[in-house]
PDB file of C-alpha atoms and ligand atoms in Angstrom:
ATOM      1  CA  UNK R  13     177.784  84.885 226.713  1.00 38.00           C
ATOM      2  CA  UNK R  14     175.162  82.469 225.753  1.00 39.00           C
ATOM      3  CA  UNK R  15     173.906  78.479 227.203  1.00 40.00           C
ATOM      4  CA  UNK R  16     172.638  76.234 225.295  1.00 42.00           C
ATOM      5  CA  UNK R  17     168.959  75.294 227.217  1.00 41.00           C
ATOM      6  CA  UNK R  18     169.099  72.198 227.793  1.00 41.00           C
ATOM      7  CA  UNK R  19     172.181  72.778 230.082  1.00 42.00           C
ATOM      8  CA  UNK R  20     170.712  75.694 231.825  1.00 41.00           C
ATOM      9  CA  UNK R  21     167.060  74.045 232.605  1.00 47.00           C
ATOM     10  CA  UNK R  22     167.716  72.041 235.355  1.00 45.00           C
ATOM     11  CA  UNK R  23     170.156  74.620 237.117  1.00 47.00           C
ATOM     12  CA  UNK R  24     167.372  77.332 236.935  1.00 47.00           C
ATOM     13  CA  UNK R  25     164.932  74.768 237.905  1.00 46.00           C
ATOM     14  CA  UNK R  26     167.088  74.178 240.831  1.00 47.00           C
ATOM     15  CA  UNK R  27     167.562  77.760 241.750  1.00 46.00           C
ATOM     16  CA  UNK R  28     164.033  78.202 241.676  1.00 51.00           C
ATOM     17  CA  UNK R  29     163.345  75.402 244.288  1.00 48.00           C
ATOM     18  CA  UNK R  30     165.745  76.762 246.600  1.00 47.00           C
ATOM     19  CA  UNK R  31     164.082  80.474 246.132  1.00 49.00           C
ATOM     20  CA  UNK R  32     160.715  78.650 246.505  1.00 49.00           C
ATOM     21  CA  UNK R  33     162.435  77.300 250.001  1.00 43.00           C
ATOM     22  CA  UNK R  34     163.503  80.110 251.270  1.00 46.00           C
ATOM     23  CA  UNK R  35     160.721  82.343 250.755  1.00 44.00           C
ATOM     24  CA  UNK R  36     158.841  79.419 251.797  1.00 43.00           C
ATOM     25  CA  UNK R  37     161.197  80.466 255.002  1.00 41.00           C
ATOM     26  CA  UNK R  38     160.232  84.032 255.225  1.00 40.00           C
ATOM     27  CA  UNK R  39     163.130  85.134 253.282  1.00 44.00           C
ATOM     28  CA  UNK R  40     161.326  87.678 250.784  1.00 42.00           C
ATOM     29  CA  UNK R  41     164.525  88.605 248.759  1.00 42.00           C
ATOM     30  CA  UNK R  42     164.183  85.023 247.504  1.00 47.00           C
ATOM     31  CA  UNK R  43     161.301  85.789 245.436  1.00 46.00           C
ATOM     32  CA  UNK R  44     163.705  88.206 242.576  1.00 49.00           C
ATOM     33  CA  UNK R  45     165.566  84.588 242.300  1.00 46.00           C
ATOM     34  CA  UNK R  46     163.015  83.222 241.139  1.00 49.00           C
ATOM     35  CA  UNK R  47     162.519  84.896 238.088  1.00 51.00           C
ATOM     36  CA  UNK R  48     166.408  85.286 237.274  1.00 48.00           C
ATOM     37  CA  UNK R  49     168.154  83.844 234.366  1.00 52.00           C
ATOM     38  CA  UNK R  50     171.842  84.579 233.085  1.00 48.00           C
ATOM     39  CA  UNK R  51     172.436  87.308 230.767  1.00 51.00           C
ATOM     40  CA  UNK R  52     171.552  85.871 226.692  1.00 56.00           C
ATOM     41  CA  UNK R  53     169.897  82.562 228.620  1.00 54.00           C
ATOM     42  CA  UNK R  54     167.364  81.816 226.131  1.00 55.00           C
ATOM     43  CA  UNK R  55     163.515  81.606 228.364  1.00 52.00           C
ATOM     44  CA  UNK R  56     163.128  78.571 230.476  1.00 48.00           C
ATOM     45  CA  UNK R  57     160.364  75.684 229.878  1.00 49.00           C
ATOM     46  CA  UNK R  58     157.896  76.723 231.950  1.00 45.00           C
ATOM     47  CA  UNK R  59     157.676  74.805 235.928  1.00 41.00           C
ATOM     48  CA  UNK R  60     155.708  71.634 235.497  1.00 41.00           C
ATOM     49  CA  UNK R  61     152.229  72.699 236.305  1.00 38.00           C
ATOM     50  CA  UNK R  62     152.169  69.504 238.435  1.00 38.00           C
ATOM     51  CA  UNK R  63     153.267  69.649 241.808  1.00 38.00           C
ATOM     52  CA  UNK R  64     155.647  66.776 241.749  1.00 36.00           C
ATOM     53  CA  UNK R  65     156.475  65.379 238.652  1.00 45.00           C
ATOM     54  CA  UNK R  66     159.530  66.641 239.385  1.00 43.00           C
ATOM     55  CA  UNK R  67     160.145  63.056 240.869  1.00 59.00           C
ATOM     56  CA  UNK R  68     159.154  61.408 237.630  1.00 48.00           C
ATOM     57  CA  UNK R  69     160.918  63.581 235.313  1.00 38.00           C
ATOM     58  CA  UNK R  70     164.536  63.339 234.954  1.00 38.00           C
ATOM     59  CA  UNK R  71     165.669  67.002 233.546  1.00 37.00           C
ATOM     60  CA  UNK R  72     163.491  68.043 236.807  1.00 38.00           C
ATOM     61  CA  UNK R  73     165.693  65.897 239.452  1.00 39.00           C
ATOM     62  CA  UNK R  74     169.127  65.380 237.786  1.00 37.00           C
ATOM     63  CA  UNK R  75     170.458  61.582 239.513  1.00 41.00           C
ATOM     64  CA  UNK R  76     171.846  61.700 242.651  1.00 38.00           C
ATOM     65  CA  UNK R  77     175.379  62.211 242.196  1.00 38.00           C
ATOM     66  CA  UNK R  78     177.690  59.480 242.623  1.00 44.00           C
ATOM     67  CA  UNK R  79     180.550  61.289 244.469  1.00 46.00           C
ATOM     68  CA  UNK R  80     179.956  63.673 247.341  1.00 44.00           C
ATOM     69  CA  UNK R  81     181.147  66.848 247.134  1.00 41.00           C
ATOM     70  CA  UNK R  82     183.930  67.936 249.342  1.00 42.00           C
ATOM     71  CA  UNK R  83     181.366  70.894 250.861  1.00 45.00           C
ATOM     72  CA  UNK R  84     178.266  71.576 252.090  1.00 46.00           C
ATOM     73  CA  UNK R  85     176.289  73.912 249.722  1.00 52.00           C
ATOM     74  CA  UNK R  86     173.624  74.911 252.174  1.00 64.00           C
ATOM     75  CA  UNK R  87     171.229  73.893 249.837  1.00 90.00           C
ATOM     76  CA  UNK R  88     168.602  71.084 251.358  1.00 93.00           C
ATOM     77  CA  UNK R  89     167.982  69.766 247.677  1.00 94.00           C
ATOM     78  CA  UNK R  90     171.307  69.580 247.309  1.00 94.00           C
ATOM     79  CA  UNK R  91     172.674  67.812 250.390  1.00 96.00           C
ATOM     80  CA  UNK R  92     169.170  65.181 250.234  1.00 97.00           C
ATOM     81  CA  UNK R  93     170.795  63.902 246.910  1.00 97.00           C
ATOM     82  CA  UNK R  94     174.550  63.812 248.143  1.00 97.00           C
ATOM     83  CA  UNK R  95     173.429  62.157 251.541  1.00 98.00           C
ATOM     84  CA  UNK R  96     170.867  59.716 249.561  1.00 98.00           C
ATOM     85  CA  UNK R  97     174.079  58.927 247.030  1.00 98.00           C
ATOM     86  CA  UNK R  98     175.205  57.961 249.834  1.00 98.00           C
ATOM     87  CA  UNK R  99     173.329  55.000 250.625  1.00 98.00           C
ATOM     88  CA  UNK R 100     173.957  51.382 249.983  1.00 98.00           C
ATOM     89  CA  UNK R 101     171.515  49.563 251.694  1.00 97.00           C
ATOM     90  CA  UNK R 102     167.662  50.565 252.906  1.00 97.00           C
ATOM     91  CA  UNK R 103     168.737  49.965 255.992  1.00 97.00           C
ATOM     92  CA  UNK R 104     171.332  52.654 255.327  1.00 98.00           C
ATOM     93  CA  UNK R 105     169.099  54.948 253.978  1.00 98.00           C
ATOM     94  CA  UNK R 106     166.409  55.424 256.380  1.00 98.00           C
ATOM     95  CA  UNK R 107     169.427  56.024 258.828  1.00 98.00           C
ATOM     96  CA  UNK R 108     170.394  58.699 256.650  1.00 98.00           C
ATOM     97  CA  UNK R 109     166.736  59.993 255.944  1.00 98.00           C
ATOM     98  CA  UNK R 110     166.319  60.132 260.337  1.00 98.00           C
ATOM     99  CA  UNK R 111     169.561  62.387 260.420  1.00 97.00           C
ATOM    100  CA  UNK R 112     168.615  64.269 257.514  1.00 97.00           C
ATOM    101  CA  UNK R 113     167.658  67.934 258.960  1.00 96.00           C
ATOM    102  CA  UNK R 114     166.859  70.031 255.347  1.00 95.00           C
ATOM    103  CA  UNK R 115     163.117  69.999 255.913  1.00 96.00           C
ATOM    104  CA  UNK R 116     161.338  72.296 258.218  1.00 95.00           C
ATOM    105  CA  UNK R 117     158.804  69.120 258.336  1.00 97.00           C
ATOM    106  CA  UNK R 118     161.238  67.719 260.855  1.00 97.00           C
ATOM    107  CA  UNK R 119     160.841  70.266 263.486  1.00 96.00           C
ATOM    108  CA  UNK R 120     157.186  69.727 263.990  1.00 95.00           C
ATOM    109  CA  UNK R 121     157.330  66.051 263.610  1.00 98.00           C
ATOM    110  CA  UNK R 122     157.265  63.725 266.399  1.00 98.00           C
ATOM    111  CA  UNK R 123     159.468  61.166 264.396  1.00 98.00           C
ATOM    112  CA  UNK R 124     160.740  60.135 261.203  1.00 98.00           C
ATOM    113  CA  UNK R 125     158.521  57.840 259.028  1.00 98.00           C
ATOM    114  CA  UNK R 126     160.644  56.622 256.033  1.00 98.00           C
ATOM    115  CA  UNK R 127     159.549  52.457 255.463  1.00 98.00           C
ATOM    116  CA  UNK R 128     157.876  49.591 256.648  1.00 98.00           C
ATOM    117  CA  UNK R 129     157.574  46.044 255.034  1.00 97.00           C
ATOM    118  CA  UNK R 130     159.837  43.375 253.299  1.00 95.00           C
ATOM    119  CA  UNK R 131     163.046  44.895 252.493  1.00 92.00           C
ATOM    120  CA  UNK R 132     163.242  41.998 249.766  1.00 95.00           C
ATOM    121  CA  UNK R 133     159.557  42.582 248.857  1.00 97.00           C
ATOM    122  CA  UNK R 134     158.850  42.927 245.171  1.00 98.00           C
ATOM    123  CA  UNK R 135     156.137  45.350 245.175  1.00 98.00           C
ATOM    124  CA  UNK R 136     156.382  48.512 246.725  1.00 98.00           C
ATOM    125  CA  UNK R 137     153.795  50.968 247.654  1.00 98.00           C
ATOM    126  CA  UNK R 138     154.202  54.953 247.779  1.00 98.00           C
ATOM    127  CA  UNK R 139     152.098  56.439 249.559  1.00 98.00           C
ATOM    128  CA  UNK R 140     151.365  60.377 250.546  1.00 97.00           C
ATOM    129  CA  UNK R 141     152.716  62.001 253.923  1.00 98.00           C
ATOM    130  CA  UNK R 142     152.735  60.042 257.648  1.00 98.00           C
ATOM    131  CA  UNK R 143     149.172  61.129 259.278  1.00 98.00           C
ATOM    132  CA  UNK R 144     149.078  61.574 263.601  1.00 98.00           C
ATOM    133  CA  UNK R 145     149.052  57.588 263.465  1.00 98.00           C
ATOM    134  CA  UNK R 146     152.194  57.123 261.625  1.00 98.00           C
ATOM    135  CA  UNK R 147     154.073  60.330 263.451  1.00 98.00           C
ATOM    136  CA  UNK R 148     153.358  58.889 266.631  1.00 98.00           C
ATOM    137  CA  UNK R 149     154.721  55.728 265.874  1.00 98.00           C
ATOM    138  CA  UNK R 150     157.317  56.189 263.041  1.00 98.00           C
ATOM    139  CA  UNK R 151     155.733  53.942 260.755  1.00 98.00           C
ATOM    140  CA  UNK R 152     154.145  54.288 257.254  1.00 98.00           C
ATOM    141  CA  UNK R 153     150.167  53.633 256.441  1.00 98.00           C
ATOM    142  CA  UNK R 154     149.575  52.230 260.958  1.00 98.00           C
ATOM    143  CA  UNK R 155     146.350  54.678 261.167  1.00 98.00           C
ATOM    144  CA  UNK R 156     142.896  53.643 260.188  1.00 98.00           C
ATOM    145  CA  UNK R 157     143.793  54.006 256.790  1.00 98.00           C
ATOM    146  CA  UNK R 158     147.206  52.025 257.251  1.00 98.00           C
ATOM    147  CA  UNK R 159     144.413  49.309 258.862  1.00 98.00           C
ATOM    148  CA  UNK R 160     142.614  48.993 255.752  1.00 98.00           C
ATOM    149  CA  UNK R 161     145.497  49.276 253.448  1.00 98.00           C
ATOM    150  CA  UNK R 162     146.196  45.834 255.159  1.00 98.00           C
ATOM    151  CA  UNK R 163     143.110  44.567 254.678  1.00 98.00           C
ATOM    152  CA  UNK R 164     142.696  45.190 251.074  1.00 98.00           C
ATOM    153  CA  UNK R 165     146.065  43.944 250.140  1.00 98.00           C
ATOM    154  CA  UNK R 166     145.654  40.413 252.554  1.00 98.00           C
ATOM    155  CA  UNK R 167     142.257  40.393 250.398  1.00 97.00           C
ATOM    156  CA  UNK R 168     145.096  38.661 247.540  1.00 98.00           C
ATOM    157  CA  UNK R 169     147.500  37.478 249.184  1.00 97.00           C
ATOM    158  CA  UNK R 170     149.320  40.341 249.861  1.00 98.00           C
ATOM    159  CA  UNK R 171     151.033  41.502 253.138  1.00 98.00           C
ATOM    160  CA  UNK R 172     153.654  43.901 254.606  1.00 97.00           C
ATOM    161  CA  UNK R 173     155.563  41.020 256.571  1.00 96.00           C
ATOM    162  CA  UNK R 174     156.026  38.858 253.404  1.00 96.00           C
ATOM    163  CA  UNK R 175     156.043  40.492 249.974  1.00 95.00           C
ATOM    164  CA  UNK R 176     155.129  44.496 250.285  1.00 98.00           C
ATOM    165  CA  UNK R 177     158.007  47.130 251.069  1.00 98.00           C
ATOM    166  CA  UNK R 178     155.489  50.502 251.920  1.00 98.00           C
ATOM    167  CA  UNK R 179     157.113  54.197 251.843  1.00 98.00           C
ATOM    168  CA  UNK R 180     156.110  57.576 251.213  1.00 98.00           C
ATOM    169  CA  UNK R 181     156.552  60.763 249.158  1.00 98.00           C
ATOM    170  CA  UNK R 182     157.360  62.601 252.255  1.00 98.00           C
ATOM    171  CA  UNK R 183     159.096  61.255 255.487  1.00 98.00           C
ATOM    172  CA  UNK R 184     157.490  64.290 257.898  1.00 98.00           C
ATOM    173  CA  UNK R 185     154.054  64.611 259.044  1.00 98.00           C
ATOM    174  CA  UNK R 186     152.977  67.678 257.050  1.00 97.00           C
ATOM    175  CA  UNK R 187     150.706  69.893 260.332  1.00 95.00           C
ATOM    176  CA  UNK R 188     147.537  69.279 260.467  1.00 94.00           C
ATOM    177  CA  UNK R 189     147.772  67.222 257.247  1.00 92.00           C
ATOM    178  CA  UNK R 190     147.985  69.838 254.992  1.00 95.00           C
ATOM    179  CA  UNK R 191     149.175  69.226 251.588  1.00 93.00           C
ATOM    180  CA  UNK R 192     153.176  68.982 251.335  1.00 92.00           C
ATOM    181  CA  UNK R 193     154.489  71.327 249.377  1.00 93.00           C
ATOM    182  CA  UNK R 194     156.740  70.941 245.693  1.00 93.00           C
ATOM    183  CA  UNK R 195     159.516  72.038 247.608  1.00 93.00           C
ATOM    184  CA  UNK R 196     158.799  69.800 250.679  1.00 95.00           C
ATOM    185  CA  UNK R 197     159.075  67.195 247.799  1.00 95.00           C
ATOM    186  CA  UNK R 198     161.567  67.609 246.206  1.00 95.00           C
ATOM    187  CA  UNK R 199     163.449  67.529 249.883  1.00 96.00           C
ATOM    188  CA  UNK R 200     162.453  63.883 249.578  1.00 98.00           C
ATOM    189  CA  UNK R 201     162.539  63.156 246.651  1.00 97.00           C
ATOM    190  CA  UNK R 202     166.141  61.914 246.448  1.00 98.00           C
ATOM    191  CA  UNK R 203     166.056  59.308 249.112  1.00 98.00           C
ATOM    192  CA  UNK R 204     162.774  58.088 247.328  1.00 98.00           C
ATOM    193  CA  UNK R 205     164.208  57.696 243.914  1.00 98.00           C
ATOM    194  CA  UNK R 206     167.040  56.009 246.147  1.00 98.00           C
ATOM    195  CA  UNK R 207     165.097  53.987 247.825  1.00 98.00           C
ATOM    196  CA  UNK R 208     163.939  52.181 244.576  1.00 98.00           C
ATOM    197  CA  UNK R 209     167.290  51.919 243.308  1.00 98.00           C
ATOM    198  CA  UNK R 210     168.439  50.057 246.232  1.00 98.00           C
ATOM    199  CA  UNK R 211     165.181  48.045 245.856  1.00 97.00           C
ATOM    200  CA  UNK R 212     164.332  47.621 241.974  1.00 97.00           C
ATOM    201  CA  UNK R 213     160.824  46.430 242.618  1.00 98.00           C
ATOM    202  CA  UNK R 214     159.025  44.441 240.184  1.00 98.00           C
ATOM    203  CA  UNK R 215     155.980  46.273 241.009  1.00 98.00           C
ATOM    204  CA  UNK R 216     155.189  49.887 241.930  1.00 98.00           C
ATOM    205  CA  UNK R 217     151.739  50.842 243.705  1.00 98.00           C
ATOM    206  CA  UNK R 218     151.038  54.477 244.022  1.00 98.00           C
ATOM    207  CA  UNK R 219     148.454  55.025 246.647  1.00 98.00           C
ATOM    208  CA  UNK R 220     146.135  58.184 245.854  1.00 97.00           C
ATOM    209  CA  UNK R 221     146.611  61.200 243.370  1.00 95.00           C
ATOM    210  CA  UNK R 222     149.428  62.986 244.798  1.00 93.00           C
ATOM    211  CA  UNK R 223     151.877  59.901 244.752  1.00 97.00           C
ATOM    212  CA  UNK R 224     150.553  58.391 241.292  1.00 97.00           C
ATOM    213  CA  UNK R 225     151.064  62.525 240.078  1.00 96.00           C
ATOM    214  CA  UNK R 226     154.752  62.884 241.692  1.00 96.00           C
ATOM    215  CA  UNK R 227     155.712  59.311 240.636  1.00 97.00           C
ATOM    216  CA  UNK R 228     154.022  59.201 236.581  1.00 97.00           C
ATOM    217  CA  UNK R 229     154.232  62.829 236.292  1.00 95.00           C
ATOM    218  CA  UNK R 230     150.640  62.212 235.018  1.00 93.00           C
ATOM    219  CA  UNK R 231     147.666  64.693 235.462  1.00 88.00           C
ATOM    220  CA  UNK R 232     144.872  63.196 234.245  1.00 94.00           C
ATOM    221  CA  UNK R 233     143.396  61.989 238.080  1.00 95.00           C
ATOM    222  CA  UNK R 234     143.577  59.078 240.123  1.00 98.00           C
ATOM    223  CA  UNK R 235     139.626  58.353 238.763  1.00 98.00           C
ATOM    224  CA  UNK R 236     141.259  58.200 235.453  1.00 98.00           C
ATOM    225  CA  UNK R 237     144.338  56.070 236.203  1.00 98.00           C
ATOM    226  CA  UNK R 238     143.564  54.096 238.779  1.00 98.00           C
ATOM    227  CA  UNK R 239     143.913  50.188 238.093  1.00 98.00           C
ATOM    228  CA  UNK R 240     145.821  51.100 234.698  1.00 98.00           C
ATOM    229  CA  UNK R 241     149.197  49.041 233.951  1.00 98.00           C
ATOM    230  CA  UNK R 242     151.238  52.203 233.440  1.00 98.00           C
ATOM    231  CA  UNK R 243     155.032  52.269 233.489  1.00 98.00           C
ATOM    232  CA  UNK R 244     157.553  53.891 235.928  1.00 98.00           C
ATOM    233  CA  UNK R 245     160.322  55.353 234.735  1.00 97.00           C
ATOM    234  CA  UNK R 246     164.056  56.676 236.429  1.00 97.00           C
ATOM    235  CA  UNK R 247     166.914  57.205 235.042  1.00 96.00           C
ATOM    236  CA  UNK R 248     169.758  54.272 235.488  1.00 96.00           C
ATOM    237  CA  UNK R 249     166.576  51.796 236.061  1.00 98.00           C
ATOM    238  CA  UNK R 250     164.535  49.523 233.407  1.00 98.00           C
ATOM    239  CA  UNK R 251     160.993  50.841 233.308  1.00 98.00           C
ATOM    240  CA  UNK R 252     158.897  49.336 236.300  1.00 98.00           C
ATOM    241  CA  UNK R 253     155.432  48.696 235.844  1.00 98.00           C
ATOM    242  CA  UNK R 254     153.437  51.032 238.663  1.00 98.00           C
ATOM    243  CA  UNK R 255     149.554  50.427 238.495  1.00 98.00           C
ATOM    244  CA  UNK R 256     147.934  53.349 240.599  1.00 98.00           C
ATOM    245  CA  UNK R 257     145.303  52.984 243.543  1.00 98.00           C
ATOM    246  CA  UNK R 258     142.335  54.957 245.080  1.00 98.00           C
ATOM    247  CA  UNK R 259     144.189  56.021 248.781  1.00 98.00           C
ATOM    248  CA  UNK R 260     142.591  53.923 251.509  1.00 98.00           C
ATOM    249  CA  UNK R 261     141.896  57.714 253.310  1.00 98.00           C
ATOM    250  CA  UNK R 262     140.020  58.448 250.335  1.00 98.00           C
ATOM    251  CA  UNK R 263     138.107  54.973 250.916  1.00 98.00           C
ATOM    252  CA  UNK R 264     137.425  55.329 254.486  1.00 98.00           C
ATOM    253  CA  UNK R 265     135.339  58.963 253.620  1.00 98.00           C
ATOM    254  CA  UNK R 266     133.423  56.920 250.159  1.00 98.00           C
ATOM    255  CA  UNK R 267     133.125  53.427 251.142  1.00 97.00           C
ATOM    256  CA  UNK R 268     130.982  53.753 248.011  1.00 97.00           C
ATOM    257  CA  UNK R 269     133.772  53.386 245.805  1.00 97.00           C
ATOM    258  CA  UNK R 270     135.393  50.231 247.297  1.00 97.00           C
ATOM    259  CA  UNK R 271     134.346  48.368 244.853  1.00 97.00           C
ATOM    260  CA  UNK R 272     136.121  49.979 242.380  1.00 98.00           C
ATOM    261  CA  UNK R 273     139.340  49.456 244.732  1.00 98.00           C
ATOM    262  CA  UNK R 274     138.583  45.253 244.856  1.00 97.00           C
ATOM    263  CA  UNK R 275     138.749  45.623 240.437  1.00 98.00           C
ATOM    264  CA  UNK R 276     142.103  47.711 240.729  1.00 98.00           C
ATOM    265  CA  UNK R 277     143.258  44.772 243.366  1.00 98.00           C
ATOM    266  CA  UNK R 278     142.201  42.180 240.936  1.00 98.00           C
ATOM    267  CA  UNK R 279     144.372  43.980 238.382  1.00 98.00           C
ATOM    268  CA  UNK R 280     147.347  43.633 240.671  1.00 98.00           C
ATOM    269  CA  UNK R 281     146.621  40.413 241.648  1.00 98.00           C
ATOM    270  CA  UNK R 282     146.397  39.387 238.016  1.00 98.00           C
ATOM    271  CA  UNK R 283     149.942  41.066 237.128  1.00 98.00           C
ATOM    272  CA  UNK R 284     151.550  39.740 240.171  1.00 98.00           C
ATOM    273  CA  UNK R 285     151.337  36.276 238.157  1.00 98.00           C
ATOM    274  CA  UNK R 286     152.252  37.238 235.512  1.00 98.00           C
ATOM    275  CA  UNK R 287     155.202  38.775 236.212  1.00 98.00           C
ATOM    276  CA  UNK R 288     156.171  36.122 238.670  1.00 98.00           C
ATOM    277  CA  UNK R 289     155.600  37.386 242.389  1.00 98.00           C
ATOM    278  CA  UNK R 290     154.226  35.286 244.487  1.00 96.00           C
ATOM    279  CA  UNK R 291     151.194  35.629 246.694  1.00 97.00           C
ATOM    280  CA  UNK R 292     150.383  34.201 249.836  1.00 94.00           C
ATOM    281  CA  UNK R 293     146.416  32.379 250.249  1.00 92.00           C
ATOM    282  CA  UNK R 294     144.029  35.093 249.715  1.00 85.00           C
ATOM    283  CA  UNK R 295     141.756  36.132 253.074  1.00 76.00           C
TER     284      UNK R 295
HETATM  285  N1  URA M   8     148.696  58.126 254.526  1.00 50.61           N
HETATM  286  C1  URA M   8     149.557  58.445 253.835  1.00 50.61           C
HETATM  287  O1  URA M   8     149.892  58.435 252.254  1.00 50.61           O
HETATM  288  N2  URA M   8     150.636  57.891 254.167  1.00 50.61           N
HETATM  289  C2  URA M   8     150.571  56.910 255.225  1.00 50.61           C
HETATM  290  O2  URA M   8     151.891  56.783 256.329  1.00 50.61           O
HETATM  291  C3  URA M   8     149.368  57.698 256.259  1.00 50.61           C
HETATM  292  C4  URA M   8     148.122  57.922 256.069  1.00 50.61           C
END
């Protein structure tokens, strides 16, 4: 029996993601699953070269199912999708993420770091993953990079108390602050997508190259994309304006690039005004 490519590709990608997961977990037999194809099926499209374009691209990351399957299926990514779909508010979603045990990063982490900031904020910032300070406090961007982020936002009248909601691609600290793996990102992605659905922000900011590439599916490099008004697409939602910014942790290492960050902040302030997003007095 032959299957149309359009029906098979998402299933094959999900299968491969599962195989990656089990291979990461040490089950060598899972490697064979990575190349398996149903008899008669055309070769699938090559996997996206980016680590995380699956988050932004709908074929790789179908929308979370609306109805819960009757039985658990032992696939942590599907479980994440099913659980995320059950949340009807950001508070519910946070509780669900805290209970989710599918991501191996959780074992080494002290806390689950989901979000911070005003739930009714018009602006949503997506960073990469919690670091040591965030892991200790259970909140995103509270270490030195977070303090710089707060100062940057304050310089254009924005704050997490008033008009900014902050989250990350990943909800548990990767050991030693290593880069998150594609499978870890796929496990957390349903929770991020559901946050965006529930919040429907007027403006998205992606902090750093990881979040930018994951959210926008673009691999052009943060230096090329920063400060530009781009568009985030998610199935079922109207396009959301999105501006990538330099990650504050990068700016701590390269203070000479703060002038670029200031240009980007001015672009954000201008877009806020165009979109009718209220800003407080700039500090
Ligand atoms: N860097 C991030 O990307 N997110 C955090 O929460 C902290 C540091």
